[in-house]
Backbone as JSON Lines, residues from 0, in Angstrom:
{"i":0,"aa":"M","n":[-4.79,-13.7,-8.68],"ca":[-4.6,-12.69,-9.69],"c":[-5.58,-11.56,-9.45]}
{"i":1,"aa":"D","n":[-5.07,-10.34,-9.42],"ca":[-5.93,-9.18,-9.23],"c":[-6.53,-8.77,-10.57]}
{"i":2,"aa":"L","n":[-7.85,-8.71,-10.58],"ca":[-8.54,-8.26,-11.78],"c":[-8.77,-6.77,-11.67]}
{"i":3,"aa":"P","n":[-8.75,-6.07,-12.78],"ca":[-8.98,-4.62,-12.7],"c":[-10.41,-4.35,-12.21]}
{"i":4,"aa":"M","n":[-10.52,-3.38,-11.34],"ca":[-11.83,-3.0,-10.8],"c":[-12.49,-2.02,-11.75]}
{"i":5,"aa":"P","n":[-13.79,-2.2,-11.99],"ca":[-14.48,-1.21,-12.81],"c":[-14.53,0.12,-12.06]}
{"i":6,"aa":"P","n":[-14.65,1.2,-12.78],"ca":[-14.71,2.5,-12.09],"c":[-15.93,2.54,-11.18]}
{"i":7,"aa":"A","n":[-15.76,3.25,-10.09],"ca":[-16.86,3.37,-9.13],"c":[-18.02,4.12,-9.76]}
{"i":8,"aa":"V","n":[-19.2,3.61,-9.51],"ca":[-20.42,4.26,-9.98],"c":[-20.85,5.23,-8.89]}
{"i":9,"aa":"P","n":[-21.12,6.48,-9.24],"ca":[-21.54,7.43,-8.21],"c":[-22.75,6.88,-7.44]}
{"i":10,"aa":"G","n":[-22.66,6.94,-6.13],"ca":[-23.75,6.47,-5.29],"c":[-23.73,4.97,-5.02]}
{"i":11,"aa":"K","n":[-22.81,4.23,-5.63],"ca":[-22.71,2.79,-5.41],"c":[-21.34,2.48,-4.83]}
{"i":12,"aa":"P","n":[-21.28,1.73,-3.71],"ca":[-19.98,1.43,-3.12],"c":[-19.15,0.51,-4.01]}
{"i":13,"aa":"S","n":[-17.83,0.62,-3.88],"ca":[-16.92,-0.23,-4.64],"c":[-17.09,-1.69,-4.2]}
{"i":14,"aa":"N","n":[-16.59,-2.59,-5.02],"ca":[-16.66,-4.02,-4.68],"c":[-15.93,-4.32,-3.38]}
{"i":15,"aa":"E","n":[-14.78,-3.69,-3.16],"ca":[-14.04,-3.9,-1.92],"c":[-14.85,-3.46,-0.71]}
{"i":16,"aa":"L","n":[-15.49,-2.3,-0.82],"ca":[-16.31,-1.8,0.28],"c":[-17.51,-2.72,0.51]}
{"i":17,"aa":"R","n":[-18.12,-3.18,-0.56],"ca":[-19.25,-4.11,-0.43],"c":[-18.8,-5.4,0.26]}
{"i":18,"aa":"D","n":[-17.62,-5.91,-0.07],"ca":[-17.09,-7.11,0.58],"c":[-16.88,-6.87,2.08]}
{"i":19,"aa":"L","n":[-16.34,-5.71,2.42],"ca":[-16.13,-5.39,3.83],"c":[-17.46,-5.31,4.56]}
{"i":20,"aa":"L","n":[-18.42,-4.62,3.97],"ca":[-19.73,-4.5,4.61],"c":[-20.4,-5.86,4.76]}
{"i":21,"aa":"A","n":[-20.26,-6.72,3.76],"ca":[-20.84,-8.06,3.84],"c":[-20.19,-8.86,4.97]}
{"i":22,"aa":"A","n":[-18.88,-8.74,5.14],"ca":[-18.18,-9.45,6.21],"c":[-18.6,-8.92,7.58]}
{"i":23,"aa":"V","n":[-18.78,-7.62,7.7],"ca":[-19.23,-7.05,8.97],"c":[-20.65,-7.52,9.28]}
{"i":24,"aa":"L","n":[-21.51,-7.55,8.27],"ca":[-22.87,-8.06,8.48],"c":[-22.83,-9.53,8.9]}
{"i":25,"aa":"E","n":[-21.96,-10.3,8.28],"ca":[-21.78,-11.71,8.65],"c":[-21.38,-11.83,10.12]}
{"i":26,"aa":"A","n":[-20.55,-10.91,10.58],"ca":[-20.11,-10.94,11.98],"c":[-21.26,-10.67,12.94]}
{"i":27,"aa":"L","n":[-22.14,-9.76,12.56],"ca":[-23.2,-9.3,13.46],"c":[-24.48,-10.11,13.37]}
{"i":28,"aa":"D","n":[-24.73,-10.7,12.23],"ca":[-26.02,-11.34,11.95],"c":[-25.98,-12.82,12.28]}
{"i":29,"aa":"I","n":[-26.0,-13.12,13.58],"ca":[-26.01,-14.53,14.0],"c":[-27.41,-14.84,14.54]}
{"i":30,"aa":"P","n":[-27.78,-16.12,14.56],"ca":[-29.11,-16.49,15.02],"c":[-29.36,-16.08,16.48]}
{"i":31,"aa":"Y","n":[-30.6,-15.69,16.74],"ca":[-31.0,-15.35,18.1],"c":[-31.04,-16.63,18.95]}
{"i":32,"aa":"P","n":[-30.84,-16.5,20.27],"ca":[-30.93,-17.68,21.13],"c":[-32.39,-18.11,21.29]}
{"i":33,"aa":"A","n":[-32.61,-19.41,21.4],"ca":[-33.96,-19.95,21.53],"c":[-34.5,-19.81,22.95]}
{"i":34,"aa":"T","n":[-33.62,-19.81,23.92],"ca":[-34.06,-19.76,25.32],"c":[-33.21,-18.76,26.09]}
{"i":35,"aa":"V","n":[-33.71,-18.41,27.27],"ca":[-32.96,-17.51,28.14],"c":[-31.63,-18.16,28.52]}
{"i":36,"aa":"G","n":[-31.63,-19.46,28.7],"ca":[-30.41,-20.17,29.05],"c":[-29.35,-20.13,27.96]}
{"i":37,"aa":"D","n":[-29.79,-19.98,26.72],"ca":[-28.84,-19.91,25.6],"c":[-28.29,-18.5,25.39]}
{"i":38,"aa":"R","n":[-28.88,-17.54,26.07],"ca":[-28.5,-16.14,25.85],"c":[-27.04,-15.86,26.21]}
{"i":39,"aa":"E","n":[-26.55,-16.43,27.29],"ca":[-25.18,-16.15,27.71],"c":[-24.17,-16.59,26.64]}
{"i":40,"aa":"T","n":[-24.35,-17.78,26.1],"ca":[-23.45,-18.27,25.05],"c":[-23.57,-17.4,23.8]}
{"i":41,"aa":"H","n":[-24.8,-17.1,23.41],"ca":[-25.04,-16.23,22.24],"c":[-24.35,-14.88,22.41]}
{"i":42,"aa":"D","n":[-24.56,-14.27,23.57],"ca":[-24.01,-12.93,23.81],"c":[-22.49,-12.94,23.82]}
{"i":43,"aa":"R","n":[-21.88,-13.99,24.37],"ca":[-20.41,-14.09,24.38],"c":[-19.88,-14.19,22.96]}
{"i":44,"aa":"I","n":[-20.5,-15.05,22.16],"ca":[-20.07,-15.21,20.76],"c":[-20.27,-13.91,20.0]}
{"i":45,"aa":"L","n":[-21.44,-13.3,20.16],"ca":[-21.72,-12.05,19.45],"c":[-20.73,-10.96,19.85]}
{"i":46,"aa":"N","n":[-20.43,-10.85,21.14],"ca":[-19.47,-9.85,21.61],"c":[-18.1,-10.06,20.97]}
{"i":47,"aa":"D","n":[-17.65,-11.3,20.92],"ca":[-16.35,-11.59,20.3],"c":[-16.36,-11.23,18.82]}
{"i":48,"aa":"R","n":[-17.47,-11.51,18.14],"ca":[-17.57,-11.21,16.71],"c":[-17.66,-9.69,16.47]}
{"i":49,"aa":"V","n":[-18.33,-8.98,17.37],"ca":[-18.4,-7.52,17.28],"c":[-17.0,-6.92,17.43]}
{"i":50,"aa":"C","n":[-16.22,-7.43,18.37],"ca":[-14.85,-6.94,18.56],"c":[-14.04,-7.13,17.28]}
{"i":51,"aa":"Q","n":[-14.16,-8.28,16.63],"ca":[-13.42,-8.51,15.39],"c":[-13.9,-7.57,14.28]}
{"i":52,"aa":"A","n":[-15.2,-7.31,14.21],"ca":[-15.73,-6.38,13.21],"c":[-15.2,-4.96,13.45]}
{"i":53,"aa":"K","n":[-15.12,-4.55,14.71],"ca":[-14.58,-3.22,15.04],"c":[-13.13,-3.11,14.63]}
{"i":54,"aa":"I","n":[-12.36,-4.16,14.87],"ca":[-10.95,-4.15,14.47],"c":[-10.84,-3.99,12.95]}
{"i":55,"aa":"A","n":[-11.67,-4.71,12.22],"ca":[-11.64,-4.63,10.75],"c":[-12.02,-3.24,10.27]}
{"i":56,"aa":"L","n":[-13.05,-2.66,10.86],"ca":[-13.47,-1.31,10.44],"c":[-12.4,-0.29,10.76]}
{"i":57,"aa":"R","n":[-11.78,-0.4,11.93],"ca":[-10.69,0.53,12.27],"c":[-9.53,0.39,11.3]}
{"i":58,"aa":"S","n":[-9.2,-0.84,10.94],"ca":[-8.11,-1.08,10.0],"c":[-8.43,-0.44,8.64]}
{"i":59,"aa":"A","n":[-9.67,-0.59,8.2],"ca":[-10.06,-0.02,6.91],"c":[-10.04,1.5,6.91]}
{"i":60,"aa":"L","n":[-10.22,2.1,8.07],"ca":[-10.27,3.55,8.17],"c":[-8.92,4.18,8.49]}
{"i":61,"aa":"E","n":[-7.92,3.36,8.77],"ca":[-6.59,3.91,9.07],"c":[-6.04,4.66,7.87]}
{"i":62,"aa":"E","n":[-5.14,5.57,8.16],"ca":[-4.52,6.37,7.1],"c":[-3.7,5.5,6.16]}
{"i":63,"aa":"H","n":[-3.02,4.5,6.69],"ca":[-2.22,3.59,5.87],"c":[-2.66,2.15,6.16]}
{"i":64,"aa":"P","n":[-3.88,1.79,5.77],"ca":[-4.36,0.45,6.09],"c":[-3.63,-0.63,5.3]}
{"i":65,"aa":"L","n":[-3.8,-1.83,5.74],"ca":[-3.21,-2.98,5.05],"c":[-3.93,-3.28,3.74]}
{"i":66,"aa":"G","n":[-5.05,-2.67,3.57],"ca":[-5.85,-2.89,2.37],"c":[-7.17,-3.54,2.74]}
{"i":67,"aa":"I","n":[-8.22,-3.14,2.05],"ca":[-9.54,-3.67,2.34],"c":[-9.6,-5.17,2.1]}
{"i":68,"aa":"E","n":[-9.0,-5.62,1.01],"ca":[-9.06,-7.05,0.69],"c":[-8.43,-7.88,1.8]}
{"i":69,"aa":"W","n":[-7.26,-7.46,2.29],"ca":[-6.6,-8.17,3.38],"c":[-7.47,-8.13,4.64]}
{"i":70,"aa":"T","n":[-8.04,-6.98,4.93],"ca":[-8.87,-6.81,6.12],"c":[-10.09,-7.73,6.07]}
{"i":71,"aa":"V","n":[-10.73,-7.83,4.91],"ca":[-11.9,-8.71,4.76],"c":[-11.49,-10.16,4.98]}
{"i":72,"aa":"Q","n":[-10.38,-10.55,4.38],"ca":[-9.9,-11.92,4.54],"c":[-9.6,-12.22,6.01]}
{"i":73,"aa":"Y","n":[-8.92,-11.3,6.68],"ca":[-8.6,-11.48,8.09],"c":[-9.87,-11.6,8.93]}
{"i":74,"aa":"L","n":[-10.84,-10.72,8.68],"ca":[-12.1,-10.77,9.44],"c":[-12.8,-12.1,9.24]}
{"i":75,"aa":"R","n":[-12.86,-12.56,8.01],"ca":[-13.54,-13.85,7.76],"c":[-12.79,-15.01,8.43]}
{"i":76,"aa":"E","n":[-11.48,-14.95,8.47],"ca":[-10.71,-15.98,9.17],"c":[-11.04,-15.97,10.67]}
{"i":77,"aa":"Q","n":[-11.14,-14.78,11.25],"ca":[-11.46,-14.66,12.66],"c":[-12.87,-15.16,12.94]}
{"i":78,"aa":"L","n":[-13.81,-14.86,12.05],"ca":[-15.2,-15.29,12.23],"c":[-15.31,-16.81,12.14]}
{"i":79,"aa":"A","n":[-14.47,-17.43,11.32],"ca":[-14.48,-18.89,11.21],"c":[-14.09,-19.53,12.55]}
{"i":80,"aa":"E","n":[-13.3,-18.81,13.34],"ca":[-12.9,-19.3,14.65],"c":[-13.97,-19.04,15.72]}
{"i":81,"aa":"L","n":[-15.0,-18.26,15.36],"ca":[-16.06,-17.89,16.3],"c":[-17.43,-18.23,15.72]}
{"i":82,"aa":"P","n":[-17.68,-19.49,15.4],"ca":[-18.96,-19.84,14.79],"c":[-20.11,-19.7,15.8]}
{"i":83,"aa":"P","n":[-21.3,-19.38,15.31],"ca":[-22.45,-19.26,16.22],"c":[-23.01,-20.64,16.57]}
{"i":84,"aa":"T","n":[-22.24,-21.39,17.32],"ca":[-22.65,-22.73,17.74],"c":[-22.55,-22.82,19.25]}
{"i":85,"aa":"G","n":[-23.07,-23.9,19.81],"ca":[-23.0,-24.09,21.24],"c":[-24.24,-23.61,21.95]}
{"i":86,"aa":"Y","n":[-25.23,-23.14,21.2],"ca":[-26.5,-22.73,21.77],"c":[-27.6,-23.05,20.77]}
{"i":87,"aa":"Q","n":[-28.83,-23.18,21.28],"ca":[-29.95,-23.48,20.41],"c":[-30.44,-22.2,19.75]}
{"i":88,"aa":"H","n":[-30.6,-22.24,18.43],"ca":[-31.03,-21.07,17.67],"c":[-32.56,-20.96,17.69]}
{"i":89,"aa":"Y","n":[-33.04,-19.74,17.79],"ca":[-34.48,-19.49,17.86],"c":[-35.21,-20.03,16.63]}
{"i":90,"aa":"A","n":[-34.73,-19.75,15.45],"ca":[-35.42,-20.15,14.21],"c":[-35.47,-21.66,14.06]}
{"i":91,"aa":"A","n":[-34.55,-22.37,14.67],"ca":[-34.48,-23.8,14.5],"c":[-34.71,-24.51,15.84]}
{"i":92,"aa":"K","n":[-35.52,-23.94,16.69],"ca":[-35.73,-24.47,18.03],"c":[-36.13,-25.93,18.02]}
{"i":93,"aa":"G","n":[-37.05,-26.3,17.15],"ca":[-37.5,-27.68,17.08],"c":[-36.48,-28.63,16.5]}
{"i":94,"aa":"A","n":[-35.57,-28.11,15.68],"ca":[-34.58,-28.94,15.01],"c":[-33.32,-29.14,15.86]}
{"i":95,"aa":"G","n":[-33.18,-28.38,16.95],"ca":[-31.99,-28.52,17.79],"c":[-30.73,-28.01,17.12]}
{"i":96,"aa":"A","n":[-30.85,-27.05,16.22],"ca":[-29.7,-26.52,15.5],"c":[-28.8,-25.74,16.43]}
{"i":97,"aa":"G","n":[-27.54,-25.71,16.07],"ca":[-26.59,-24.89,16.8],"c":[-25.91,-25.63,17.94]}
{"i":98,"aa":"R","n":[-26.36,-26.79,18.26],"ca":[-25.76,-27.56,19.36],"c":[-24.82,-28.57,18.83]}
């Protein structure tokens, strides 16, 4: 069910725009690799996620986009297929996270 959106506050982005920006940040903000050996996997995943974020931003900027809500949902679905796993994360080096 679509709820009515409150009027935009000058200087504050709409809820839809905030959702899109949050999804793009989610795409880009993945853990750093813990080792040089983990860099290749990290960079491949990050590159794939960046490509999906670019597609979403282009869609949102089109003259007749599918809609921000649809674009955010699509981006999040694509990101779920590209989790930042398969490499050791810098912040969790001792815990062996990400493997």
